[in-house]
Amino acid sequence: MSDTPGDPGPSDRYSRQRLYKQIGPAGQEKLGRARAILIGCGALGTVLAETLVRAGIGFLRIVDRDYVELNNLQRQVLFDEQDAADGAPKAVSAAKHLDRINSAVTVEPVVADAHAGNVESLAERVDLILDGTDNFETRYLINDVAVKHGIPWVYGACVGAEGMVMPIIPRQTPCLRCVFDQPPPPGTGPTCDTAGVLGSIVQIVAGLQATAALKILTGRAGELTGRLIQVDAWDWAFHEFDMQPALRQGRCVCCRDGRYDYLSGQQASRTVTLCGRNAVQIRPASDSTIDLAEVAARVKTAAKSSPKCNRYLLRFEVDHYQITLFQDGRAIIKGAKGADEGRSVYAKYIGA
Ligand SMILES: [Zn+2]
């Protein structure tokens, strides 16, 4: 379909993008041959997928472990009420809508949790990894795969009205571990399911991520430097941090020593399905002491009734789950049908 009346035809679908001289016909052609993987197809992921498919990327693999719910629609732009009513897997639902937007793009939905055991094969033969995840464990896993195989990736995160973006070109710009050696301990930060999130910050962060992706996929990765952008959409405040020195310092175990702790499973959280109890136990990767009262305060609004907390454990109910969190970060999630669902609930309400 042509974009505007008077355009000669299908070949001109990308005319406005080709006219932009930083991309041009050569960049557009490169983009048409480019392959990317999107890990996580929620708020950031749906914007990223839509932008890149409309832009004419060649191939996009979408990996997501979750299902569409009504409370997603405020910010997850590819989904509609029917998807929520069907409880459709996000990856499949996204692929269906994307095919209607641009049938020339090959979109491959994968309904799965990206973990140490499958992430390398999922990221085979791609030119770029896009971060649409909602948890640090997966981001550090993505970072390991990216640095190990020299695949660029674009980090993005948001909660409330705030967000952060940083493109990572392995060995050219600092990696995630160059900047933040360790993820924050579980249960220490707000999540979208406890502190909320605005659709507008999602658009800003994903917009910046998608722009970095276009640069990388049209052959301009060399122009990117280790810039981390922090945005507060509510305050209209943009802050830019030059992270490039972190690479030059050369202290990163991942970039310098080739140690991939998350990929080797040493840092992966351990999930155990508890037989006959319709429950899953999640044990975080690193030992930590959780401030249970602080977590209780954060989940109060999302929880069905007032969370019960003593010095050993915190118990609360949300959706159809009963979550029991212990001081060492271990949680038992009743109502979760498997490891993927358990990890997803943990990331949403406790944060990891
Ligand atoms: Zn590094």
Short mmCIF file of C-alpha atoms and ligand atoms in Angstrom, two decimals:
data_model
loop_
_atom_site.label_atom_id
_atom_site.label_comp_id
_atom_site.label_asym_id
_atom_site.label_seq_id
_atom_site.Cartn_x
_atom_site.Cartn_y
_atom_site.Cartn_z
CA MET A 1 0.00 0.00 0.00
CA SER A 2 1.26 3.48 -0.71
CA ASP A 3 1.63 5.90 2.19
CA THR A 4 -0.09 8.88 0.61
CA PRO A 5 -2.20 9.42 -2.49
CA GLY A 6 0.07 10.06 -5.45
CA ASP A 7 2.85 7.74 -4.35
CA PRO A 8 3.66 5.40 -7.18
CA GLY A 9 3.07 2.14 -5.31
CA PRO A 10 4.35 -0.49 -2.94
CA SER A 11 7.98 0.26 -3.70
CA ASP A 12 7.50 3.66 -2.08
CA ARG A 13 6.29 2.45 1.29
CA TYR A 14 9.55 3.67 2.84
CA SER A 15 9.89 6.86 0.79
CA ARG A 16 9.86 9.23 3.78
CA GLN A 17 12.49 7.22 5.56
CA ARG A 18 14.66 6.88 2.47
CA LEU A 19 14.46 10.65 2.01
CA TYR A 20 16.04 11.13 5.42
CA LYS A 21 19.65 11.44 4.34
CA GLN A 22 21.23 9.60 7.28
CA ILE A 23 19.38 6.49 6.10
CA GLY A 24 18.99 6.99 2.35
CA PRO A 25 18.41 4.17 -0.17
CA ALA A 26 21.54 2.29 0.97
CA GLY A 27 20.50 2.34 4.64
CA GLN A 28 16.98 1.23 3.76
CA GLU A 29 18.36 -1.70 1.82
CA LYS A 30 20.57 -2.72 4.74
CA LEU A 31 17.59 -2.50 7.09
CA GLY A 32 15.61 -4.76 4.78
CA ARG A 33 18.26 -7.44 5.17
CA ALA A 34 18.71 -6.93 8.93
CA ARG A 35 17.71 -9.48 11.56
CA ALA A 36 16.92 -8.66 15.17
CA ILE A 37 15.59 -10.36 18.26
CA LEU A 38 13.29 -8.62 20.71
CA ILE A 39 13.32 -10.10 24.20
CA GLY A 40 10.17 -9.10 26.06
CA CYS A 41 7.11 -7.82 24.21
CA GLY A 42 5.34 -5.69 26.81
CA ALA A 43 5.33 -1.90 26.96
CA LEU A 44 8.75 -1.11 25.46
CA GLY A 45 8.66 -4.24 23.31
CA THR A 46 5.41 -3.47 21.50
CA VAL A 47 6.58 0.05 20.60
CA LEU A 48 9.96 -1.28 19.45
CA ALA A 49 8.41 -4.05 17.37
CA GLU A 50 5.89 -1.75 15.73
CA THR A 51 8.47 0.94 14.93
CA LEU A 52 10.97 -1.49 13.40
CA VAL A 53 8.38 -3.45 11.43
CA ARG A 54 6.92 -0.25 10.01
CA ALA A 55 10.48 0.89 9.21
CA GLY A 56 11.04 -2.26 7.16
CA ILE A 57 13.42 -4.46 9.13
CA GLY A 58 13.95 -7.80 7.38
CA PHE A 59 13.36 -10.21 10.23
CA LEU A 60 12.21 -9.90 13.82
CA ARG A 61 12.10 -12.71 16.37
CA ILE A 62 9.85 -11.87 19.33
CA VAL A 63 10.39 -13.76 22.58
CA ASP A 64 7.89 -13.32 25.40
CA ARG A 65 6.64 -15.53 28.22
CA ASP A 66 3.49 -13.62 29.10
CA TYR A 67 -0.19 -13.29 28.14
CA VAL A 68 -2.16 -10.14 27.27
CA GLU A 69 -4.21 -8.70 30.13
CA LEU A 70 -6.59 -5.76 30.21
CA ASN A 71 -4.22 -3.68 32.37
CA ASN A 72 -1.58 -3.92 29.60
CA LEU A 73 -3.61 -1.92 27.07
CA GLN A 74 -2.83 1.51 28.59
CA ARG A 75 0.74 1.28 27.26
CA GLN A 76 1.30 -1.90 25.23
CA VAL A 77 0.38 -0.45 21.88
CA LEU A 78 0.09 -3.55 19.72
CA PHE A 79 -2.66 -5.22 21.74
CA ASP A 80 -6.40 -4.69 21.85
CA GLU A 81 -9.40 -5.72 23.98
CA GLN A 82 -9.91 -8.91 22.02
CA ASP A 83 -6.33 -10.04 22.76
CA ALA A 84 -6.92 -9.41 26.45
CA ALA A 85 -10.26 -11.28 26.38
CA ASP A 86 -8.56 -14.20 24.62
CA GLY A 87 -5.64 -14.14 27.06
CA ALA A 88 -3.48 -14.56 23.96
CA PRO A 89 0.30 -15.04 24.28
CA LYS A 90 1.92 -11.65 23.71
CA ALA A 91 4.44 -12.91 21.16
CA VAL A 92 1.73 -14.51 19.01
CA SER A 93 -0.65 -11.59 19.34
CA ALA A 94 2.08 -9.11 18.42
CA ALA A 95 3.04 -11.16 15.35
CA LYS A 96 -0.60 -11.21 14.19
CA HIS A 97 -0.94 -7.41 14.40
CA LEU A 98 2.50 -6.80 12.88
CA ASP A 99 1.64 -8.96 9.88
CA ARG A 100 -1.31 -6.67 9.15
CA ILE A 101 0.95 -3.61 9.46
CA ASN A 102 3.75 -4.84 7.19
CA SER A 103 3.37 -8.30 5.67
CA ALA A 104 6.77 -8.00 3.96
CA VAL A 105 8.56 -8.40 7.30
CA THR A 106 9.18 -11.89 8.66
CA VAL A 107 8.09 -11.95 12.29
CA GLU A 108 8.78 -15.08 14.30
CA PRO A 109 6.93 -15.34 17.62
CA VAL A 110 8.49 -17.49 20.36
CA VAL A 111 6.39 -18.07 23.49
CA ALA A 112 9.14 -18.70 26.02
CA ASP A 113 11.13 -17.32 28.89
CA ALA A 114 14.62 -16.32 27.75
CA HIS A 115 17.04 -18.08 30.11
CA ALA A 116 20.65 -19.23 30.21
CA GLY A 117 19.76 -22.52 28.52
CA ASN A 118 18.07 -21.11 25.40
CA VAL A 119 19.20 -17.52 24.93
CA GLU A 120 22.28 -18.27 22.82
CA SER A 121 20.34 -20.29 20.28
CA LEU A 122 17.55 -17.69 20.24
CA ALA A 123 20.13 -14.99 19.46
CA GLU A 124 21.83 -16.97 16.68
CA ARG A 125 22.21 -15.15 13.36
CA VAL A 126 20.85 -11.81 14.55
CA ASP A 127 22.45 -8.40 14.07
CA LEU A 128 20.88 -6.83 17.15
CA ILE A 129 19.23 -7.67 20.47
CA LEU A 130 16.47 -5.37 21.74
CA ASP A 131 15.73 -5.20 25.44
CA GLY A 132 12.01 -5.17 26.14
CA THR A 133 12.34 -7.03 29.43
CA ASP A 134 11.05 -6.03 32.84
CA ASN A 135 13.82 -7.50 34.98
CA PHE A 136 17.54 -7.19 35.58
CA GLU A 137 18.34 -10.88 35.53
CA THR A 138 17.34 -11.14 31.86
CA ARG A 139 19.17 -7.89 31.01
CA TYR A 140 22.43 -9.24 32.47
CA LEU A 141 21.86 -12.43 30.52
CA ILE A 142 21.35 -10.43 27.32
CA ASN A 143 24.55 -8.52 28.12
CA ASP A 144 26.52 -11.76 28.45
CA VAL A 145 25.27 -13.12 25.11
CA ALA A 146 25.86 -9.80 23.39
CA VAL A 147 29.45 -9.38 24.63
CA LYS A 148 30.32 -13.06 24.09
CA HIS A 149 29.12 -13.09 20.48
CA GLY A 150 29.79 -9.42 19.62
CA ILE A 151 26.12 -8.58 19.01
CA PRO A 152 25.01 -4.97 19.65
CA TRP A 153 22.08 -4.52 22.03
CA VAL A 154 20.01 -1.62 23.28
CA TYR A 155 19.20 -1.39 26.97
CA GLY A 156 15.97 0.32 27.94
CA ALA A 157 13.97 0.49 31.15
CA CYS A 158 11.19 2.55 32.66
CA VAL A 159 8.99 2.79 35.71
CA GLY A 160 6.67 5.57 36.87
CA ALA A 161 7.52 8.52 34.61
CA GLU A 162 11.24 7.79 34.49
CA GLY A 163 13.32 5.85 32.04
CA MET A 164 16.83 5.00 30.94
CA VAL A 165 18.38 4.07 27.61
CA MET A 166 21.85 2.99 26.55
CA PRO A 167 23.03 1.36 23.33
CA ILE A 168 25.79 -1.19 23.80
CA ILE A 169 28.20 -2.07 20.99
CA PRO A 170 30.45 -4.75 22.49
CA ARG A 171 34.08 -3.63 22.89
CA GLN A 172 33.30 -0.27 21.27
CA THR A 173 31.10 1.13 24.03
CA PRO A 174 30.82 0.06 27.68
CA CYS A 175 28.63 -2.94 28.41
CA LEU A 176 25.97 -3.09 31.13
CA ARG A 177 28.45 -4.59 33.61
CA CYS A 178 31.05 -1.89 32.83
CA VAL A 179 28.45 0.61 34.05
CA PHE A 180 26.58 -1.36 36.72
CA ASP A 181 28.76 -4.27 37.82
CA GLN A 182 25.87 -6.00 39.62
CA PRO A 183 22.11 -5.76 39.26
CA PRO A 184 20.30 -4.21 42.20
CA PRO A 185 19.40 -6.85 44.82
CA PRO A 186 15.87 -8.25 44.47
CA GLY A 187 13.12 -6.37 46.23
CA THR A 188 15.01 -3.06 46.36
CA GLY A 189 13.45 -1.09 43.52
CA PRO A 190 10.01 -0.08 42.30
CA THR A 191 8.43 -2.05 39.44
CA CYS A 192 5.67 -1.06 37.01
CA ASP A 193 3.33 -3.39 38.92
CA THR A 194 4.00 -1.70 42.25
CA ALA A 195 4.74 1.94 41.31
CA GLY A 196 2.83 2.18 38.03
CA VAL A 197 4.10 3.48 34.69
CA LEU A 198 2.99 6.11 32.17
CA GLY A 199 2.44 5.23 28.54
CA SER A 200 4.28 8.40 27.57
CA ILE A 201 7.62 7.44 29.14
CA VAL A 202 7.36 4.07 27.40
CA GLN A 203 7.04 5.87 24.06
CA ILE A 204 10.04 8.10 24.79
CA VAL A 205 12.37 5.31 25.95
CA ALA A 206 11.31 2.91 23.19
CA GLY A 207 11.58 5.75 20.66
CA LEU A 208 15.20 6.35 21.65
CA GLN A 209 15.90 2.61 21.65
CA ALA A 210 14.37 2.26 18.18
CA THR A 211 16.47 5.15 16.86
CA ALA A 212 19.65 3.50 18.15
CA ALA A 213 18.44 0.27 16.51
CA LEU A 214 17.97 2.05 13.17
CA LYS A 215 21.51 3.44 13.38
CA ILE A 216 22.95 0.02 14.14
CA LEU A 217 20.96 -1.79 11.45
CA THR A 218 21.65 0.77 8.72
CA GLY A 219 25.38 0.46 9.27
CA ARG A 220 25.99 3.44 11.52
CA ALA A 221 26.83 1.65 14.77
CA GLY A 222 30.23 3.35 14.66
CA GLU A 223 28.55 6.67 15.45
CA LEU A 224 27.27 5.44 18.79
CA THR A 225 29.17 6.12 21.98
CA GLY A 226 28.52 5.01 25.53
CA ARG A 227 25.88 7.57 26.32
CA LEU A 228 23.30 6.78 28.94
CA ILE A 229 20.19 8.92 28.77
CA GLN A 230 17.93 9.29 31.78
CA VAL A 231 14.52 10.86 31.28
CA ASP A 232 11.80 12.06 33.61
CA ALA A 233 8.77 12.54 31.38
CA TRP A 234 6.66 14.16 34.10
CA ASP A 235 9.30 16.84 34.73
CA TRP A 236 10.39 17.08 31.07
CA ALA A 237 13.93 16.46 32.24
CA PHE A 238 16.64 14.77 30.17
CA HIS A 239 20.04 13.91 31.63
CA GLU A 240 22.94 12.57 29.65
CA PHE A 241 25.87 10.65 31.14
CA ASP A 242 29.07 9.88 29.26
CA MET A 243 29.83 6.27 30.21
CA GLN A 244 32.63 5.78 27.67
CA PRO A 245 35.37 6.11 30.36
CA ALA A 246 33.96 2.97 32.03
CA LEU A 247 35.16 0.91 29.05
CA ARG A 248 38.59 2.53 29.04
CA GLN A 249 39.05 1.76 32.74
CA GLY A 250 38.86 -1.90 31.69
CA ARG A 251 37.70 -3.31 35.02
CA CYS A 252 34.71 -5.23 33.65
CA VAL A 253 34.82 -9.00 34.22
CA CYS A 254 32.61 -9.49 31.19
CA CYS A 255 34.46 -7.32 28.61
CA ARG A 256 37.98 -7.81 30.01
CA ASP A 257 37.99 -11.38 31.31
CA GLY A 258 35.27 -12.91 29.15
CA ARG A 259 33.43 -14.10 32.26
CA TYR A 260 29.76 -14.64 31.50
CA ASP A 261 28.29 -15.32 34.93
CA TYR A 262 24.65 -15.07 33.88
CA LEU A 263 25.05 -17.22 30.80
CA SER A 264 26.98 -19.88 32.67
CA GLY A 265 24.06 -20.06 35.08
CA GLN A 266 26.15 -19.07 38.09
CA GLN A 267 24.08 -15.96 38.58
CA ALA A 268 20.75 -17.31 37.41
CA SER A 269 17.91 -17.45 39.86
CA ARG A 270 16.77 -20.96 40.63
CA THR A 271 13.19 -21.92 40.11
CA VAL A 272 11.67 -25.06 41.54
CA THR A 273 8.13 -26.18 40.88
CA LEU A 274 6.69 -27.54 44.09
CA CYS A 275 4.82 -30.72 43.23
CA GLY A 276 1.19 -30.99 44.15
CA ARG A 277 1.05 -27.49 45.58
CA ASN A 278 0.38 -25.53 42.42
CA ALA A 279 3.28 -23.37 43.52
CA VAL A 280 6.70 -22.31 42.35
CA GLN A 281 9.69 -21.40 44.44
CA ILE A 282 12.10 -18.74 43.19
CA ARG A 283 15.49 -18.37 44.78
CA PRO A 284 17.43 -15.29 43.66
CA ALA A 285 20.91 -15.63 42.22
CA SER A 286 22.81 -13.87 44.94
CA ASP A 287 22.34 -14.01 48.68
CA SER A 288 20.69 -10.89 49.92
CA THR A 289 18.73 -9.63 52.86
CA ILE A 290 15.42 -8.13 51.92
CA ASP A 291 13.72 -5.35 53.81
CA LEU A 292 10.31 -7.02 53.96
CA ALA A 293 8.53 -3.97 55.36
CA GLU A 294 9.78 -1.91 52.44
CA VAL A 295 8.49 -4.45 49.90
CA ALA A 296 5.19 -4.61 51.82
CA ALA A 297 4.79 -0.85 51.50
CA ARG A 298 5.42 -1.00 47.75
CA VAL A 299 2.98 -3.82 46.99
CA LYS A 300 0.22 -2.43 49.21
CA THR A 301 -1.75 -0.80 46.40
CA ALA A 302 -1.48 -3.76 44.03
CA ALA A 303 -2.32 -6.36 46.70
CA LYS A 304 -5.91 -7.58 47.16
CA SER A 305 -5.82 -7.15 50.93
CA SER A 306 -3.33 -5.71 53.36
CA PRO A 307 0.01 -7.60 53.11
CA LYS A 308 0.91 -9.61 56.21
CA CYS A 309 4.43 -9.06 57.35
CA ASN A 310 6.57 -10.26 60.25
CA ARG A 311 10.32 -10.42 60.66
CA TYR A 312 10.61 -13.71 58.76
CA LEU A 313 8.21 -13.39 55.89
CA LEU A 314 5.84 -11.23 53.92
CA ARG A 315 2.64 -12.66 52.50
CA PHE A 316 0.28 -10.97 50.08
CA GLU A 317 -2.26 -11.81 47.39
CA VAL A 318 -2.33 -10.28 43.97
CA ASP A 319 -4.35 -11.39 40.92
CA HIS A 320 -4.84 -15.10 41.58
CA TYR A 321 -1.45 -15.55 43.24
CA GLN A 322 -0.44 -15.81 46.85
CA ILE A 323 3.14 -14.68 47.26
CA THR A 324 5.24 -15.51 50.29
CA LEU A 325 8.57 -13.71 50.37
CA PHE A 326 11.32 -14.62 52.81
CA GLN A 327 14.09 -12.44 54.13
CA ASP A 328 16.75 -14.06 51.93
CA GLY A 329 14.81 -13.14 48.78
CA ARG A 330 13.30 -16.59 48.30
CA ALA A 331 9.64 -16.57 47.32
CA ILE A 332 6.92 -19.17 47.00
CA ILE A 333 4.33 -18.21 44.45
CA LYS A 334 1.10 -20.14 44.83
CA GLY A 335 -1.08 -20.21 41.74
CA ALA A 336 1.85 -20.10 39.32
CA LYS A 337 1.66 -23.02 36.92
CA GLY A 338 5.31 -23.25 36.02
CA ALA A 339 8.79 -21.79 36.27
CA ASP A 340 8.20 -19.11 33.60
CA GLU A 341 5.04 -17.87 35.25
CA GLY A 342 6.71 -17.87 38.66
CA ARG A 343 9.67 -15.83 37.43
CA SER A 344 7.33 -13.42 35.70
CA VAL A 345 5.30 -12.81 38.87
CA TYR A 346 8.51 -12.39 40.91
CA ALA A 347 9.84 -9.78 38.47
CA LYS A 348 6.55 -7.89 38.50
CA TYR A 349 5.83 -7.63 42.18
CA ILE A 350 9.14 -8.09 43.95
CA GLY A 351 11.50 -6.93 41.24
CA ALA A 352 14.67 -8.67 40.17
ZN ZN B 1 31.87 -4.56 30.14
#
